[in-house]
mmCIF file of C-alpha atoms in Angstrom:
data_model
loop_
_atom_site.group_PDB
_atom_site.id
_atom_site.type_symbol
_atom_site.label_atom_id
_atom_site.label_comp_id
_atom_site.label_asym_id
_atom_site.label_seq_id
_atom_site.Cartn_x
_atom_site.Cartn_y
_atom_site.Cartn_z
ATOM 1 C CA MET A 1 -48.799 68.265 105.961
ATOM 2 C CA ARG A 2 -51.790 67.056 107.945
ATOM 3 C CA GLN A 3 -54.949 66.227 106.027
ATOM 4 C CA PRO A 4 -56.957 69.482 105.800
ATOM 5 C CA THR A 5 -60.735 69.513 106.056
ATOM 6 C CA PRO A 6 -63.120 71.447 103.768
ATOM 7 C CA SER A 7 -63.727 74.037 106.483
ATOM 8 C CA ASP A 8 -59.964 74.724 106.592
ATOM 9 C CA VAL A 9 -59.863 75.986 103.003
ATOM 10 C CA ARG A 10 -59.641 79.720 102.283
ATOM 11 C CA VAL A 11 -59.256 81.174 98.766
ATOM 12 C CA ARG A 12 -57.913 84.661 98.168
ATOM 13 C CA VAL A 13 -56.220 86.737 95.487
ATOM 14 C CA ALA A 14 -52.451 86.289 95.655
ATOM 15 C CA GLU A 15 -50.792 89.529 96.685
ATOM 16 C CA GLY A 16 -47.081 90.228 96.445
ATOM 17 C CA PRO A 17 -43.985 88.142 95.711
ATOM 18 C CA ALA A 18 -44.377 85.631 98.575
ATOM 19 C CA ASP A 19 -47.917 84.683 97.477
ATOM 20 C CA ARG A 20 -46.829 84.373 93.852
ATOM 21 C CA GLU A 21 -43.955 82.106 94.876
ATOM 22 C CA ALA A 22 -46.427 79.949 96.825
ATOM 23 C CA CYS A 23 -48.584 79.686 93.673
ATOM 24 C CA PHE A 24 -45.555 78.720 91.588
ATOM 25 C CA ALA A 25 -44.463 76.102 94.151
ATOM 26 C CA VAL A 26 -47.882 74.396 93.977
ATOM 27 C CA ARG A 27 -47.769 74.438 90.174
ATOM 28 C CA LYS A 28 -44.277 72.950 90.168
ATOM 29 C CA GLU A 29 -45.381 70.170 92.528
ATOM 30 C CA VAL A 30 -48.505 69.300 90.506
ATOM 31 C CA PHE A 31 -47.590 69.982 86.896
ATOM 32 C CA VAL A 32 -43.825 69.458 86.776
ATOM 33 C CA ALA A 33 -43.203 66.784 89.426
ATOM 34 C CA GLU A 34 -46.510 64.891 89.315
ATOM 35 C CA GLN A 35 -47.629 65.263 85.665
ATOM 36 C CA GLY A 36 -44.215 65.538 84.022
ATOM 37 C CA VAL A 37 -44.762 68.912 82.325
ATOM 38 C CA ASP A 38 -41.453 70.449 81.241
ATOM 39 C CA GLU A 39 -40.638 73.231 83.696
ATOM 40 C CA ALA A 40 -39.450 75.385 80.781
ATOM 41 C CA ILE A 41 -43.030 75.619 79.469
ATOM 42 C CA GLU A 42 -44.866 75.752 82.809
ATOM 43 C CA TYR A 43 -44.016 79.400 83.461
ATOM 44 C CA ASP A 44 -44.575 82.105 80.864
ATOM 45 C CA ALA A 45 -44.871 85.854 80.323
ATOM 46 C CA SER A 46 -48.319 85.810 81.964
ATOM 47 C CA ASP A 47 -46.612 84.976 85.266
ATOM 48 C CA ALA A 48 -44.744 88.295 85.283
ATOM 49 C CA PRO A 49 -45.891 90.688 88.026
ATOM 50 C CA ASP A 50 -46.889 93.373 85.491
ATOM 51 C CA SER A 51 -49.037 91.098 83.287
ATOM 52 C CA ASP A 52 -52.827 91.201 82.959
ATOM 53 C CA THR A 53 -53.163 88.257 85.326
ATOM 54 C CA VAL A 54 -54.866 87.477 88.624
ATOM 55 C CA HIS A 55 -53.498 84.562 90.653
ATOM 56 C CA VAL A 56 -55.566 83.012 93.435
ATOM 57 C CA LEU A 57 -54.264 80.912 96.288
ATOM 58 C CA ALA A 58 -56.133 78.319 98.336
ATOM 59 C CA GLU A 59 -54.713 77.926 101.826
ATOM 60 C CA GLY A 60 -55.223 75.663 104.799
ATOM 61 C CA PRO A 61 -53.801 75.798 108.312
ATOM 62 C CA ASP A 62 -50.467 74.369 107.136
ATOM 63 C CA GLY A 63 -50.022 76.504 104.030
ATOM 64 C CA PRO A 64 -50.873 76.497 100.336
ATOM 65 C CA LEU A 65 -53.293 73.860 99.014
ATOM 66 C CA GLY A 66 -53.883 75.037 95.461
ATOM 67 C CA THR A 67 -53.690 77.834 92.938
ATOM 68 C CA GLY A 68 -55.085 79.085 89.656
ATOM 69 C CA ARG A 69 -54.733 82.093 87.393
ATOM 70 C CA LEU A 70 -56.971 84.272 85.269
ATOM 71 C CA LEU A 71 -55.676 86.045 82.184
ATOM 72 C CA TYR A 72 -57.571 89.084 80.925
ATOM 73 C CA GLY A 73 -57.095 91.847 78.375
ATOM 74 C CA PRO A 74 -54.175 91.426 75.959
ATOM 75 C CA SER A 75 -52.752 88.546 78.018
ATOM 76 C CA ALA A 76 -55.909 86.486 77.343
ATOM 77 C CA ALA A 77 -56.277 87.311 73.637
ATOM 78 C CA GLY A 78 -54.521 84.190 72.359
ATOM 79 C CA ALA A 79 -56.703 81.879 74.454
ATOM 80 C CA THR A 80 -60.039 83.638 73.900
ATOM 81 C CA GLY A 81 -59.950 84.513 70.214
ATOM 82 C CA GLY A 82 -59.211 88.135 71.056
ATOM 83 C CA ASP A 83 -62.566 88.797 72.723
ATOM 84 C CA PRO A 84 -61.872 91.444 75.416
ATOM 85 C CA GLY A 85 -64.964 90.384 77.376
ATOM 86 C CA VAL A 86 -63.646 86.860 77.979
ATOM 87 C CA GLY A 87 -60.986 85.845 80.478
ATOM 88 C CA SER A 88 -58.874 82.720 80.372
ATOM 89 C CA LEU A 89 -58.750 80.480 83.440
ATOM 90 C CA GLY A 90 -55.705 78.263 83.703
ATOM 91 C CA ARG A 91 -52.916 76.705 85.725
ATOM 92 C CA LEU A 92 -55.460 75.284 88.177
ATOM 93 C CA ALA A 93 -53.511 73.008 90.503
ATOM 94 C CA VAL A 94 -54.436 71.314 93.787
ATOM 95 C CA ARG A 95 -51.884 69.530 95.952
ATOM 96 C CA GLN A 96 -52.508 65.806 96.247
ATOM 97 C CA ALA A 97 -53.246 65.957 99.996
ATOM 98 C CA ALA A 98 -56.030 68.500 99.400
ATOM 99 C CA ARG A 99 -57.901 66.748 96.567
ATOM 100 C CA GLY A 100 -61.502 65.809 97.214
ATOM 101 C CA LEU A 101 -62.065 68.714 99.625
ATOM 102 C CA GLY A 102 -63.626 71.160 97.161
ATOM 103 C CA VAL A 103 -60.404 73.145 96.737
ATOM 104 C CA GLY A 104 -60.568 73.049 92.943
ATOM 105 C CA ALA A 105 -64.163 74.270 92.840
ATOM 106 C CA ALA A 106 -63.353 77.018 95.367
ATOM 107 C CA LEU A 107 -60.420 78.146 93.218
ATOM 108 C CA VAL A 108 -62.594 78.256 90.080
ATOM 109 C CA ARG A 109 -65.243 80.316 91.888
ATOM 110 C CA GLY A 110 -62.539 82.663 93.212
ATOM 111 C CA LEU A 111 -61.244 83.178 89.677
ATOM 112 C CA GLU A 112 -64.780 83.750 88.374
ATOM 113 C CA GLU A 113 -65.339 86.384 91.065
ATOM 114 C CA ALA A 114 -62.123 88.112 89.969
ATOM 115 C CA ALA A 115 -63.336 87.958 86.348
ATOM 116 C CA ALA A 116 -66.675 89.522 87.295
ATOM 117 C CA ARG A 117 -64.886 92.322 89.201
ATOM 118 C CA LEU A 118 -62.905 93.008 86.014
ATOM 119 C CA GLY A 119 -66.169 93.299 84.054
ATOM 120 C CA LEU A 120 -65.673 90.121 82.028
ATOM 121 C CA ARG A 121 -68.799 88.346 80.745
ATOM 122 C CA ALA A 122 -67.352 84.842 80.312
ATOM 123 C CA VAL A 123 -64.404 82.633 81.195
ATOM 124 C CA ASP A 124 -62.698 80.156 78.864
ATOM 125 C CA LEU A 125 -60.359 77.370 79.877
ATOM 126 C CA HIS A 126 -58.449 74.465 78.395
ATOM 127 C CA ALA A 127 -59.376 71.412 80.475
ATOM 128 C CA GLN A 128 -57.401 68.212 80.611
ATOM 129 C CA THR A 129 -59.889 65.689 79.231
ATOM 130 C CA HIS A 130 -59.970 63.675 82.461
ATOM 131 C CA ALA A 131 -61.259 66.848 84.203
ATOM 132 C CA LEU A 132 -64.132 67.617 81.804
ATOM 133 C CA GLY A 133 -66.766 66.331 84.243
ATOM 134 C CA PHE A 134 -65.367 68.525 87.040
ATOM 135 C CA TYR A 135 -65.735 71.668 84.928
ATOM 136 C CA GLU A 136 -69.117 70.602 83.536
ATOM 137 C CA ARG A 137 -70.418 70.362 87.124
ATOM 138 C CA LEU A 138 -69.288 73.984 87.577
ATOM 139 C CA GLY A 139 -71.288 75.118 84.532
ATOM 140 C CA TYR A 140 -68.632 75.009 81.785
ATOM 141 C CA GLN A 141 -69.466 73.692 78.312
ATOM 142 C CA ALA A 142 -66.902 72.051 76.033
ATOM 143 C CA TYR A 143 -66.491 73.254 72.458
ATOM 144 C CA GLY A 144 -64.152 72.473 69.584
ATOM 145 C CA PRO A 145 -62.017 69.400 69.008
ATOM 146 C CA GLU A 146 -59.670 67.688 71.449
ATOM 147 C CA PHE A 147 -56.062 68.936 71.282
ATOM 148 C CA GLU A 148 -52.762 68.268 73.026
ATOM 149 C CA ASP A 149 -51.026 70.714 75.338
ATOM 150 C CA ALA A 150 -47.744 69.664 76.983
ATOM 151 C CA GLY A 151 -48.450 66.136 75.709
ATOM 152 C CA ILE A 152 -51.780 65.955 77.598
ATOM 153 C CA PRO A 153 -55.204 65.811 75.817
ATOM 154 C CA HIS A 154 -57.395 68.900 76.405
ATOM 155 C CA ARG A 155 -60.722 70.452 75.346
ATOM 156 C CA ALA A 156 -61.695 74.117 75.294
ATOM 157 C CA MET A 157 -64.557 75.063 77.621
ATOM 158 C CA ARG A 158 -66.510 78.242 78.419
ATOM 159 C CA ARG A 159 -68.854 79.529 81.117
ATOM 160 C CA GLU A 160 -70.896 82.710 80.823
ATOM 161 C CA LEU A 161 -70.799 84.727 84.048
#
């Protein structure tokens, strides 16, 4: 893959099986191969095509650069305390070659736009602690204690839309 430039990046809602597979391939590369997350826990019921989930895909001229997903409704209840007005942003992954180009921020904004279209008033997420500053720059505020997920320290964060 050639090094993309910021102007190469396009973010859109993933549509259909091929887009979903592209999202899953990016997640496998970043979370499973790079971060050592067990593949058995990387994919869950929220990845099923009929779930209350929106996946977004960032693309460049040579293919997928990143992905993220938004849970809403019953699918988000466990991550948002059951509040139907709050979505849950997660599985944000950017391929190594595309880091530093604004792909992550573009994915977050794409997910927030999807949340607003669904009528949600806020978005929660569980940020790896090394990424707290990234999310804070996008308007998210940490709350609650640090916790481990897949052996990686995290904090809960929220942004009102």
